[in-house]
PDB file of C-alpha atoms in Angstrom:
ATOM      1  CA  MET A  12     -10.154  19.237  19.164  1.00 67.00           C
ATOM      2  CA  ASN A  13     -11.205  17.574  22.266  1.00 80.00           C
ATOM      3  CA  ALA A  14      -7.839  17.690  23.968  1.00 87.00           C
ATOM      4  CA  LYS A  15      -8.953  19.166  27.040  1.00 91.00           C
ATOM      5  CA  LYS A  16     -11.822  17.311  27.085  1.00 92.00           C
ATOM      6  CA  GLN A  17     -10.134  13.306  26.342  1.00 92.00           C
ATOM      7  CA  PRO A  18      -7.065  11.893  25.892  1.00 91.00           C
ATOM      8  CA  LEU A  19      -6.085  12.308  21.635  1.00 88.00           C
ATOM      9  CA  ARG A  20      -6.517   9.250  20.315  1.00 84.00           C
ATOM     10  CA  LYS A  21      -3.366   7.403  18.572  1.00 83.00           C
ATOM     11  CA  HIS A  22      -5.047   4.723  16.590  1.00 85.00           C
ATOM     12  CA  GLU A  23      -8.461   3.336  14.536  1.00 86.00           C
ATOM     13  CA  ASP A  24     -10.161   0.645  14.565  1.00 88.00           C
ATOM     14  CA  ILE A  25     -10.445  -1.273  11.131  1.00 88.00           C
ATOM     15  CA  CYS A  26     -12.589  -4.365  10.589  1.00 88.00           C
ATOM     16  CA  ILE A  27     -12.375  -7.238   8.866  1.00 88.00           C
ATOM     17  CA  PHE A  28     -15.733  -8.714   8.142  1.00 86.00           C
ATOM     18  CA  TYR A  29     -15.678 -12.703   6.426  1.00 86.00           C
ATOM     19  CA  LYS A  30     -18.265 -15.150   5.336  1.00 86.00           C
ATOM     20  CA  SER A  31     -15.941 -18.114   6.754  1.00 89.00           C
ATOM     21  CA  GLN A  32     -12.433 -17.734   8.214  1.00 90.00           C
ATOM     22  CA  PRO A  33     -10.410 -16.001   5.796  1.00 86.00           C
ATOM     23  CA  ALA A  34      -6.890 -16.974   4.314  1.00 91.00           C
ATOM     24  CA  TYR A  35      -4.238 -15.575   7.142  1.00 95.00           C
ATOM     25  CA  ASN A  36      -0.957 -14.614   6.212  1.00 96.00           C
ATOM     26  CA  PRO A  37       1.048 -12.988   8.790  1.00 96.00           C
ATOM     27  CA  GLN A  38       3.633 -10.592   7.432  1.00 96.00           C
ATOM     28  CA  MET A  39       5.899 -11.175   9.921  1.00 95.00           C
ATOM     29  CA  THR A  40       8.182  -8.309  11.372  1.00 92.00           C
ATOM     30  CA  TYR A  41      11.738  -8.456  12.594  1.00 92.00           C
ATOM     31  CA  GLY A  42      13.198  -7.769  16.042  1.00 92.00           C
ATOM     32  CA  GLU A  43      16.039  -8.426  18.033  1.00 94.00           C
ATOM     33  CA  PRO A  44      16.956 -12.160  17.755  1.00 94.00           C
ATOM     34  CA  TYR A  45      17.727 -13.886  21.317  1.00 90.00           C
ATOM     35  CA  ASN A  46      18.534 -17.328  22.944  1.00 91.00           C
ATOM     36  CA  LYS A  47      16.814 -17.498  26.185  1.00 88.00           C
ATOM     37  CA  GLY A  48      18.414 -21.142  26.896  1.00 85.00           C
ATOM     38  CA  PHE A  49      16.248 -24.263  27.916  1.00 85.00           C
ATOM     39  CA  ARG A  50      13.138 -24.942  30.039  1.00 79.00           C
ATOM     40  CA  LYS A  51      11.014 -27.619  30.498  1.00 72.00           C
ATOM     41  CA  ASN A  52       8.287 -28.329  27.683  1.00 65.00           C
ATOM     42  CA  GLN A  53       4.857 -27.205  29.512  1.00 63.00           C
ATOM     43  CA  PHE A  54       2.630 -28.714  25.720  1.00 60.00           C
ATOM     44  CA  THR A  55       3.113 -32.617  26.802  1.00 54.00           C
ATOM     45  CA  GLY A  56       0.441 -32.692  28.874  1.00 60.00           C
ATOM     46  CA  SER A  57      -0.437 -32.941  32.595  1.00 65.00           C
ATOM     47  CA  TYR A  58       1.652 -36.203  33.583  1.00 66.00           C
ATOM     48  CA  GLY A  59       4.954 -37.714  32.421  1.00 64.00           C
ATOM     49  CA  ASP A  60       8.072 -36.466  31.552  1.00 66.00           C
ATOM     50  CA  PHE A  61       8.458 -32.634  30.461  1.00 69.00           C
ATOM     51  CA  LYS A  62      10.567 -33.156  27.737  1.00 74.00           C
ATOM     52  CA  THR A  63      13.214 -29.743  27.823  1.00 80.00           C
ATOM     53  CA  VAL A  64      12.805 -27.273  24.961  1.00 80.00           C
ATOM     54  CA  GLU A  65      15.252 -24.459  23.548  1.00 84.00           C
ATOM     55  CA  VAL A  66      14.018 -21.030  23.754  1.00 86.00           C
ATOM     56  CA  LYS A  67      15.631 -18.959  20.652  1.00 89.00           C
ATOM     57  CA  SER A  68      15.149 -16.793  18.106  1.00 90.00           C
ATOM     58  CA  ASN A  69      15.894 -15.904  15.095  1.00 93.00           C
ATOM     59  CA  GLY A  70      14.087 -12.476  15.252  1.00 93.00           C
ATOM     60  CA  GLU A  71      11.507 -13.060  12.907  1.00 95.00           C
ATOM     61  CA  ARG A  72       8.292 -11.858  15.174  1.00 94.00           C
ATOM     62  CA  TYR A  73       4.078 -12.953  14.597  1.00 95.00           C
ATOM     63  CA  PRO A  74       2.347  -9.545  13.954  1.00 95.00           C
ATOM     64  CA  THR A  75       0.313  -7.931  16.788  1.00 93.00           C
ATOM     65  CA  ASP A  76      -2.532  -7.168  16.452  1.00 90.00           C
ATOM     66  CA  VAL A  77      -1.244  -3.072  16.559  1.00 91.00           C
ATOM     67  CA  ILE A  78       0.211  -1.778  13.177  1.00 91.00           C
ATOM     68  CA  TYR A  79       2.204   1.288  12.542  1.00 90.00           C
ATOM     69  CA  PHE A  80       2.217   2.910   9.098  1.00 91.00           C
ATOM     70  CA  LYS A  81       2.929   6.206   7.890  1.00 89.00           C
ATOM     71  CA  THR A  82      -0.018   8.542   7.243  1.00 87.00           C
ATOM     72  CA  ALA A  83      -1.861   8.757   3.199  1.00 86.00           C
ATOM     73  CA  GLU A  84      -0.203  12.692   3.635  1.00 86.00           C
ATOM     74  CA  SER A  85       3.148  10.817   3.475  1.00 85.00           C
ATOM     75  CA  GLU A  86       2.422   9.242   0.311  1.00 83.00           C
ATOM     76  CA  GLY A  87       1.266  12.079  -1.679  1.00 83.00           C
ATOM     77  CA  GLU A  88      -1.928  14.105  -2.195  1.00 82.00           C
ATOM     78  CA  VAL A  89      -5.255  13.557  -0.104  1.00 82.00           C
ATOM     79  CA  TYR A  90      -7.984  13.433  -1.981  1.00 78.00           C
ATOM     80  CA  HIS A  91     -10.325  12.460   0.973  1.00 80.00           C
ATOM     81  CA  PRO A  92     -10.366  13.904   5.014  1.00 80.00           C
ATOM     82  CA  THR A  93     -10.446  10.268   6.419  1.00 83.00           C
ATOM     83  CA  GLN A  94      -7.944   8.657   3.775  1.00 86.00           C
ATOM     84  CA  LYS A  95      -5.756   5.288   4.361  1.00 90.00           C
ATOM     85  CA  PRO A  96      -2.174   5.079   2.799  1.00 92.00           C
ATOM     86  CA  VAL A  97      -2.350   2.414   0.350  1.00 92.00           C
ATOM     87  CA  GLU A  98       0.667   0.683   2.189  1.00 94.00           C
ATOM     88  CA  LEU A  99      -1.890  -0.502   4.963  1.00 95.00           C
ATOM     89  CA  GLY A 100      -4.512  -1.572   2.475  1.00 95.00           C
ATOM     90  CA  ARG A 101      -1.519  -3.465   0.528  1.00 97.00           C
ATOM     91  CA  TYR A 102      -0.556  -4.824   4.271  1.00 97.00           C
ATOM     92  CA  LEU A 103      -3.787  -5.774   4.865  1.00 97.00           C
ATOM     93  CA  ILE A 104      -4.691  -7.108   1.841  1.00 97.00           C
ATOM     94  CA  ARG A 105      -1.643  -9.369   2.242  1.00 97.00           C
ATOM     95  CA  THR A 106      -2.475 -10.634   5.128  1.00 97.00           C
ATOM     96  CA  PHE A 107      -6.630 -11.455   5.220  1.00 96.00           C
ATOM     97  CA  THR A 108      -6.940 -12.691   0.857  1.00 95.00           C
ATOM     98  CA  LYS A 109      -5.440 -14.717  -1.237  1.00 94.00           C
ATOM     99  CA  LYS A 110      -4.433 -13.882  -5.259  1.00 94.00           C
ATOM    100  CA  GLY A 111      -8.082 -13.532  -6.846  1.00 92.00           C
ATOM    101  CA  ASP A 112     -10.078 -13.117  -4.135  1.00 94.00           C
ATOM    102  CA  VAL A 113     -12.412 -10.204  -4.337  1.00 94.00           C
ATOM    103  CA  VAL A 114     -11.788  -7.325  -1.514  1.00 94.00           C
ATOM    104  CA  LEU A 115     -15.488  -5.042  -0.632  1.00 94.00           C
ATOM    105  CA  ASP A 116     -14.448  -1.868   0.764  1.00 92.00           C
ATOM    106  CA  ASN A 117     -18.542  -0.432   1.475  1.00 91.00           C
ATOM    107  CA  THR A 118     -16.954   3.030   2.561  1.00 88.00           C
ATOM    108  CA  CYS A 119     -14.161   3.809  -0.054  1.00 85.00           C
ATOM    109  CA  GLY A 120     -13.846   7.167  -0.148  1.00 83.00           C
ATOM    110  CA  SER A 121     -10.650   8.510  -2.310  1.00 83.00           C
ATOM    111  CA  GLY A 122     -10.179   4.719  -3.320  1.00 86.00           C
ATOM    112  CA  SER A 123      -6.759   3.631  -1.337  1.00 89.00           C
ATOM    113  CA  PHE A 124      -7.974  -0.152  -0.381  1.00 92.00           C
ATOM    114  CA  LEU A 125      -9.674  -0.385  -4.413  1.00 91.00           C
ATOM    115  CA  VAL A 126      -5.668   0.511  -5.619  1.00 91.00           C
ATOM    116  CA  SER A 127      -4.286  -1.984  -2.900  1.00 94.00           C
ATOM    117  CA  ALA A 128      -6.562  -4.557  -4.102  1.00 95.00           C
ATOM    118  CA  VAL A 129      -5.323  -3.500  -7.807  1.00 93.00           C
ATOM    119  CA  LEU A 130      -1.803  -4.349  -6.684  1.00 94.00           C
ATOM    120  CA  GLU A 131      -2.185  -6.878  -4.612  1.00 96.00           C
ATOM    121  CA  GLY A 132      -3.674  -8.311  -7.565  1.00 95.00           C
ATOM    122  CA  ARG A 133      -7.301  -8.646  -6.066  1.00 96.00           C
ATOM    123  CA  LYS A 134     -10.663  -7.988  -7.583  1.00 94.00           C
ATOM    124  CA  PHE A 135     -12.421  -5.761  -6.066  1.00 92.00           C
ATOM    125  CA  ILE A 136     -16.034  -3.839  -5.294  1.00 92.00           C
ATOM    126  CA  GLY A 137     -16.168  -0.312  -4.074  1.00 88.00           C
ATOM    127  CA  ILE A 138     -18.867   1.665  -2.391  1.00 88.00           C
ATOM    128  CA  GLU A 139     -19.004   4.945  -2.046  1.00 85.00           C
ATOM    129  CA  LYS A 140     -22.668   7.120  -1.492  1.00 86.00           C
ATOM    130  CA  ASN A 141     -21.266  10.762  -1.390  1.00 81.00           C
ATOM    131  CA  GLU A 142     -20.463  11.202  -5.412  1.00 74.00           C
ATOM    132  CA  ASP A 143     -18.414  13.685  -4.785  1.00 71.00           C
ATOM    133  CA  VAL A 144     -15.920  12.196  -2.695  1.00 66.00           C
ATOM    134  CA  TYR A 145     -15.966   9.086  -5.418  1.00 58.00           C
ATOM    135  CA  LEU A 146     -11.976  10.012  -6.323  1.00 58.00           C
ATOM    136  CA  PHE A 147     -10.731   6.148  -7.473  1.00 58.00           C
ATOM    137  CA  LYS A 148      -9.712   7.460 -10.612  1.00 57.00           C
ATOM    138  CA  LYS A 149      -7.177  10.121  -9.576  1.00 59.00           C
ATOM    139  CA  HIS A 150      -4.911   7.295  -7.958  1.00 58.00           C
ATOM    140  CA  LYS A 151      -4.633   6.949 -11.716  1.00 58.00           C
ATOM    141  CA  VAL A 152      -3.931   2.744 -11.223  1.00 61.00           C
ATOM    142  CA  ASP A 153      -4.446   0.305 -14.152  1.00 61.00           C
ATOM    143  CA  TYR A 154      -6.817  -2.446 -13.217  1.00 56.00           C
TER     144      TYR A 154
END
C-alpha cells in the first residue's frame, strides 16, 4: 500500500473513445428543488434590454464528471482483480450509445462491460490478451 508515500486514490479514470461525436443521453440525477427568484437574463446579447428570468429547479440535475457506484464485490463474486461493476457499465452504455450500437471493450477481463452491453441491447466486441482471465461466460447472460 502506498498510503505512507502518497494520498490514497479514491477515483479511477474511464476513457470513452469515438470516431465522431457519440450519442449523449444524460442520466439525470435528483437533488433538492430550489427557487432563487428572478435575475437578469445574461444570454440576450451584449446590448439592449435584459429580460428577467426565473431561476428555479424541480430537483433534476445533469450529471457531473464524477460518478459514484458500488464496487464489483457488492454485486457478487469477483472474477478479476480490476473487475468493474455491471451497473457502471450499464450507466456508461446508456449515456454514450444508442440501442444496436457496438460497444468495444479492449481490455475486457471478466467481461462486466460485455454483460452490460447485452443487458442494454447493444452488440459488443471484447478483447483480452490473457486467456486465463477471459471469464465472460461466468456471468451467465444469454446473448
